[in-house]
C-alpha positions in Angstrom: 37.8 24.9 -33.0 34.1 24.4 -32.7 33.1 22.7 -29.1 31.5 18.6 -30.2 27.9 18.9 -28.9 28.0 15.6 -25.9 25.6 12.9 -25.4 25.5 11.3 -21.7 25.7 7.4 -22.5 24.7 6.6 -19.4 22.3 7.1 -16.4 24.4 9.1 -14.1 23.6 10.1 -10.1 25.6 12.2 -8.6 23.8 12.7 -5.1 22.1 11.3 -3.0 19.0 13.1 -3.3 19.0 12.1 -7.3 19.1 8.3 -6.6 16.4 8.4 -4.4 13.8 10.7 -6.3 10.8 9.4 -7.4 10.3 11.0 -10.4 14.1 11.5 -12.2 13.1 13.6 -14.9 10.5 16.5 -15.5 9.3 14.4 -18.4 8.9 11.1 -15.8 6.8 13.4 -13.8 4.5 14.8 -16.3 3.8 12.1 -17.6 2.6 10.3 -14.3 0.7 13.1 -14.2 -0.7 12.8 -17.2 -1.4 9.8 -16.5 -3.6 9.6 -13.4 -5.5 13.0 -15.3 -6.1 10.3 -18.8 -7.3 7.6 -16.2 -10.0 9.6 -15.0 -11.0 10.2 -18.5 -11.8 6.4 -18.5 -15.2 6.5 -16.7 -16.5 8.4 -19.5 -16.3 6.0 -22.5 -18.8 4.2 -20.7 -17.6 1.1 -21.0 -18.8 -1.1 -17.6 -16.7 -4.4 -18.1 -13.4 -2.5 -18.6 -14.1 -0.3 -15.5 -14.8 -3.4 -13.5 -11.6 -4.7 -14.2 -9.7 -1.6 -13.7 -11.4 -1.4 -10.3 -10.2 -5.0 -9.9 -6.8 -4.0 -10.9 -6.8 -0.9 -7.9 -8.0 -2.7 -4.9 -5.8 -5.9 -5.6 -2.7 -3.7 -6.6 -2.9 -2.0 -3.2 -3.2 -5.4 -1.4 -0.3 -6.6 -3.6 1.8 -3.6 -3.1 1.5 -4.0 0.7 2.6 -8.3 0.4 5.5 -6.8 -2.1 6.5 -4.7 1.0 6.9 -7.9 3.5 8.5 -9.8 0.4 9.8 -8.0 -1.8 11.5 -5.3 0.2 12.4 -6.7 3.6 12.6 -10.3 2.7 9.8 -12.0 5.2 7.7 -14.6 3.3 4.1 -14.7 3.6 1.8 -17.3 2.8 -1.4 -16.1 4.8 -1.8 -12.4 2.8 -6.0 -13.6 1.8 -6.7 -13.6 5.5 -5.5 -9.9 6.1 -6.8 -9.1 3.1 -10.3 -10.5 4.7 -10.3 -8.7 7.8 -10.2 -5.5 6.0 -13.3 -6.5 4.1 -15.0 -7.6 7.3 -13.8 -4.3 9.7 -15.0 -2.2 6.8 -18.5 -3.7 6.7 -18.1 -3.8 10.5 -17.5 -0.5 11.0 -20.2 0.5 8.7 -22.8 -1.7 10.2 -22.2 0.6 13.4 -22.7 3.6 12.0 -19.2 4.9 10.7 -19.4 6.5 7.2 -17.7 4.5 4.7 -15.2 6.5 3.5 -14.1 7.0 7.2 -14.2 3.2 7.9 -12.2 2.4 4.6 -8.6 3.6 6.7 -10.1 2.6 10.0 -10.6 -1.4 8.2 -6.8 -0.8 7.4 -6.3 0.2 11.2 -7.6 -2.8 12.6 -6.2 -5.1 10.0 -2.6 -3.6 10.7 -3.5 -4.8 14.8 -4.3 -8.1 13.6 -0.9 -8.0 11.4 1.1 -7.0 14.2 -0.2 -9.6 16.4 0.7 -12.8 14.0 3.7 -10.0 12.9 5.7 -9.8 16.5 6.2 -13.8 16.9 7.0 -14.6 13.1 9.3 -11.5 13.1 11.8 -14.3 15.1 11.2 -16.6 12.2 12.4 -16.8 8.8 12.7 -19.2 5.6 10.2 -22.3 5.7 10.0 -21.6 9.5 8.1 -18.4 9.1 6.4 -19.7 5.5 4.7 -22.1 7.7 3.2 -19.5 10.8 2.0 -17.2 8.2 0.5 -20.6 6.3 -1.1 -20.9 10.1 -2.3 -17.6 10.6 -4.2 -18.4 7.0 -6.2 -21.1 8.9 -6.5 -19.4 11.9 -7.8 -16.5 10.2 -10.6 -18.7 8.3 -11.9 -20.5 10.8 -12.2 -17.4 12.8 -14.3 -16.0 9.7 -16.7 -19.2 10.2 -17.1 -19.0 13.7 -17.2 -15.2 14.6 -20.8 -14.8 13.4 -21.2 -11.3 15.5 -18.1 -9.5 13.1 -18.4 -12.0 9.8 -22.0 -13.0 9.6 -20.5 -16.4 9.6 -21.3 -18.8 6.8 -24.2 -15.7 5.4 -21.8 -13.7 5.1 -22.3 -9.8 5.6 -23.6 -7.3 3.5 -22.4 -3.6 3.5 -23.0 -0.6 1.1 -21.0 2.1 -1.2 -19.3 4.9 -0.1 -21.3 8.1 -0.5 -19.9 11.9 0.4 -22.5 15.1 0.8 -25.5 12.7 -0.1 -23.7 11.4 -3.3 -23.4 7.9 -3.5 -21.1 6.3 -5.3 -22.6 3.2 -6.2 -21.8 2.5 -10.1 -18.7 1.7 -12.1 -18.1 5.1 -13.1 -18.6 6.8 -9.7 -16.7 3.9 -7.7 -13.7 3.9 -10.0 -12.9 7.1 -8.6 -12.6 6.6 -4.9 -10.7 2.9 -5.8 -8.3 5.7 -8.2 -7.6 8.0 -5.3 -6.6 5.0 -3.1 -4.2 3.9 -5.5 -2.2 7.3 -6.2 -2.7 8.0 -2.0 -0.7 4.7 -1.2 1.2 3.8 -4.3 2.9 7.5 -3.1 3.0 6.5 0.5 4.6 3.2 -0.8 7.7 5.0 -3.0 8.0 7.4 -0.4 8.6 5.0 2.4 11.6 3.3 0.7 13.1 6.3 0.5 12.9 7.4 4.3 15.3 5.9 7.0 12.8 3.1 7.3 12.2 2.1 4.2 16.1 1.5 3.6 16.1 -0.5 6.9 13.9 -2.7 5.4 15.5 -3.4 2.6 19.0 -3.6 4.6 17.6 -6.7 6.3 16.4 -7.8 3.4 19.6 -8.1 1.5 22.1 -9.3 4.7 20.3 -9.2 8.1 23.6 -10.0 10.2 25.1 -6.7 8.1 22.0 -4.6 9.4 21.6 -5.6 12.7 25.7 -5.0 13.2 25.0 -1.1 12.2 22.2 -1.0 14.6 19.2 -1.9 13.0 16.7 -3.6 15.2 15.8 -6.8 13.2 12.6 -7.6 15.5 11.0 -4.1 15.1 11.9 -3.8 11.1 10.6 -7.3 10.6 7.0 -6.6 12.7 6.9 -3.4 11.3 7.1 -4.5 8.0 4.1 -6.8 8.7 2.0 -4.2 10.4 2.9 -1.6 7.1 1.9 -4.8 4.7 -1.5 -5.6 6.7 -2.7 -1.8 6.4 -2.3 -2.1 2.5 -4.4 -5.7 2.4 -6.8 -3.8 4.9 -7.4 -0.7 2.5 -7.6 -3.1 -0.3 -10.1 -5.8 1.5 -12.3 -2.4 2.8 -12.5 -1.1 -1.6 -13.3 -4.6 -1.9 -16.1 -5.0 0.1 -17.8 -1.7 -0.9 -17.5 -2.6 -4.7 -19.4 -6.1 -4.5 -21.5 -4.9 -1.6 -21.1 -8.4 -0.2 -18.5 -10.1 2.1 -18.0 -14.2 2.2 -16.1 -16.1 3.7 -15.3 -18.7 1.3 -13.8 -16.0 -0.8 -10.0 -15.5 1.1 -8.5 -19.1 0.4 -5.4 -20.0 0.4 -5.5 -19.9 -3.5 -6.1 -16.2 -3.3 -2.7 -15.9 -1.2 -0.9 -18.0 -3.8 -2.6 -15.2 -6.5 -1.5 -12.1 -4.6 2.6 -14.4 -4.4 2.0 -14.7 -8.4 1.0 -10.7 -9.0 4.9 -10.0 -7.0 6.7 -12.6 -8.6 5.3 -11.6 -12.0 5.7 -8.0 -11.5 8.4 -8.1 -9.6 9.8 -8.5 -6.3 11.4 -5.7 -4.5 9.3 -3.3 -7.0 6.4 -0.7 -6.2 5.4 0.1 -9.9 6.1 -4.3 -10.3 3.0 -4.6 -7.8 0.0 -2.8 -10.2 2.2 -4.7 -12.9 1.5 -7.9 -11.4 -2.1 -7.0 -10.4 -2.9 -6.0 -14.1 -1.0 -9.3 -15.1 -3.2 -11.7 -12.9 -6.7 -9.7 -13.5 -6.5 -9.8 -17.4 -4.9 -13.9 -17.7 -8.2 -15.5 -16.4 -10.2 -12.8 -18.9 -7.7 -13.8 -21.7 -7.8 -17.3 -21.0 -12.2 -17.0 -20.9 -11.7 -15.1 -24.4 -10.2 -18.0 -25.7 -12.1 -20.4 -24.6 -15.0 -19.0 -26.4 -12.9 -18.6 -29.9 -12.7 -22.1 -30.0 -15.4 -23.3 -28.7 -17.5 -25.9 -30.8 -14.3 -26.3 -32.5 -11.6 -29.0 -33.3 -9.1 -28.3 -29.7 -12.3 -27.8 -28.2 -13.7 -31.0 -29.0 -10.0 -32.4 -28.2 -9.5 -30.7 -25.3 -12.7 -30.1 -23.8 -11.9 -26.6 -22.7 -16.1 -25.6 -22.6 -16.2 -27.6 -19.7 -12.9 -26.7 -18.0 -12.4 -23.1 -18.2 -12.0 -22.8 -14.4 -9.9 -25.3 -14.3 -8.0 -24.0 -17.1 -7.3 -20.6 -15.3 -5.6 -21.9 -12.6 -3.3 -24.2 -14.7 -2.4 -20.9 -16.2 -1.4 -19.2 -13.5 0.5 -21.7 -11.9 2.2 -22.3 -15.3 2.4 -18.3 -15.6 4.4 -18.4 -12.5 7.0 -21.2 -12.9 7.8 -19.5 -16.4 8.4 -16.3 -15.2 10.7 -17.5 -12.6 12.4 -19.3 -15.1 12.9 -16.6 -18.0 11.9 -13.1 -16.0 12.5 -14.1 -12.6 13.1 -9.8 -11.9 9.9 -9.9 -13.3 7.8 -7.0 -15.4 9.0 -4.3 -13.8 12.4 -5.3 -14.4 11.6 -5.8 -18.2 10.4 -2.5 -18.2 13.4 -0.8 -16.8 15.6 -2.6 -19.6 13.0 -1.4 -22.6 13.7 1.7 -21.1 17.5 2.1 -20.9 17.4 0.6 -24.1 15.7 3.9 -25.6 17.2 6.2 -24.1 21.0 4.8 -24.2 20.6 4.1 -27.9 22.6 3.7 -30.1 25.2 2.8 -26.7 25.3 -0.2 -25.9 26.9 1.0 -22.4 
């Protein structure tokens, strides 16, 4: 009797090594790979508003990866992500002001923002719920006003200037050169990031994420996994703050509010919490809304809701409602968020026609 041909209806692991690859499949790998080769393809259509807000997209991604890390993984709330995100744009232009080469001060901003992580990181790391939610909403403030006042590292209320990275006397200083170092940085530590929850620390994290007095009774130091996992999340906002800085060329202080914390909350709620391929998913989410929400504003302007709702005069204002409403729905209906989404399109396809 002929042998019936079998079709796996299901996603089965049966090491350990298997469940905690990063790519599960040949075809998953290749086509990351194919991936990162198509996105530096992108450069040469041209186009200088879309490679903008890709460049947007990379530098806040990285930031958001590292807050997904605190929040996401090892359960720590953070409200003051903006400010660390700050220091790595002011270090940067620091650094650069003194004479380091940019693409060496770039890490060394995410250094020195990881100092300034650990040092807000070791007392919090006691803390936790609305106790900790309101030190890091203090180390926000404390961060700011030490923007305004430190005139000698933040230009104070001027602000500081800085300039692009350049290697071998190339600078790159245009959309289509600086997309390229902002690209690197987002394979080098989206990498790092997958890699880490794989290791020995990576799953302490999450162990104290999911029942702290489970963790610490099989050893794990709660203090040091907690401050650690600030220090790891301030290195990410300091790379992304430092490929922020060198893209606009200009550093304020007005420019990490509060708000912006709430935005970098929104990208890991939206893409999902707990997530590393959920972080760029919220990142993409929260850079294209506002443009969306600009691109409509403009279809109907002049016209019958715009005369009703004024929305030519409140397009600012408009963005932020939004978001916030952006937000509250996702926790409502996707509260896994995007990445979670994806995962079910996913086994959907390649279960089919099982529904098991």
């Amino acid at each position: 009797m002929a042998a019936i041909a079998m079709t796996p209806c299901g996603d089965f692991r049966q090491s350990y090594r298997e469940d905690t690859t990063i790519f599960p499949t040949r075809l998953s790998r290749y086509g990351a790979i194919a991936g990162v080769a198509l996105l530096c393809l992108v450069p040469l259509t041209g186009d200088r508003y879309v490679l903008s807000l890709m460049i947007q997209m990379g530098y806040l991604g990285i930031a958001a990866l590292g807050l997904n890390i605190l929040v996401g993984f090892t359960g720590q709330i953070s409200i003051g992500h903006s400010a660390f995100f700050g220091v790595g744009a002011f270090a940067s232009a620091w650094f650069v002001e003194h004479g380091v080469p940019v693409l060496l001060a770039i890490p060394l901003a995410g250094v020195a923002t990881t100092a300034v992580g650990m040092v807000f990181g070791i007392p919090a790391a006691r803390l936790k719920g609305l106790y900790l939610a309101i030190a890091t909403l203090a180390a926000q403030f404390i961060i700011e006003d030490f923007f305004a006042r430190a005139r000698w590292f933040t230009g104070g209320v001027a602000g500081r200037i800085t300039q692009p990275p350049s290697l071998f006397g190339f600078a790159f200083d245009s959309n289509e050169t600086y997309f390229y170092v902002v690209l690197a940085w987002v394979v080098l530590m989206f990498i790092g990031a997958a890699n880490l929850m794989r290791s020995r620390d990576g799953r302490a994290l999450i162990a104290v994420r999911d029942h702290y007095l489970s963790a610490e009774i099989m050893g794990i130091n709660l203090t040091y996994y907690r401050t650690l996992s600030f220090g790891i999340s301030s290195f990410f906002a300091g790379i992304g703050g430092a490929l922020y800085a060198h893209y606009i060329l200009f550093v304020s202080v007005e420019a990490f509010t509060i708000l912006f914390s709430i935005q970098f909350l929104g990208m890991i709620i939206i893409g999902g919490l707990g997530s590393v391929m959920g972080s760029m998913m919220g990142a993409v989410f929260m850079v294209m809304l506002p443009e969306v929400v600009q691109w409509f504003a403009d279809a109907v302007a002049g016209g019958t809701i715009d005369r009703a709702l004024g929305l030519g005069n409140a397009v600012s204002f408009l963005r932020e409602m939004v978001i916030g409403a952006a937000i509250i729905l996702f926790l409502i209906f996707e509260p896994d968020g995007l990445a979670h989404r994806w995962r079910l399109i996913k086994a959907y396809w390649k279960l089919y026609p099982f529904s098991h």
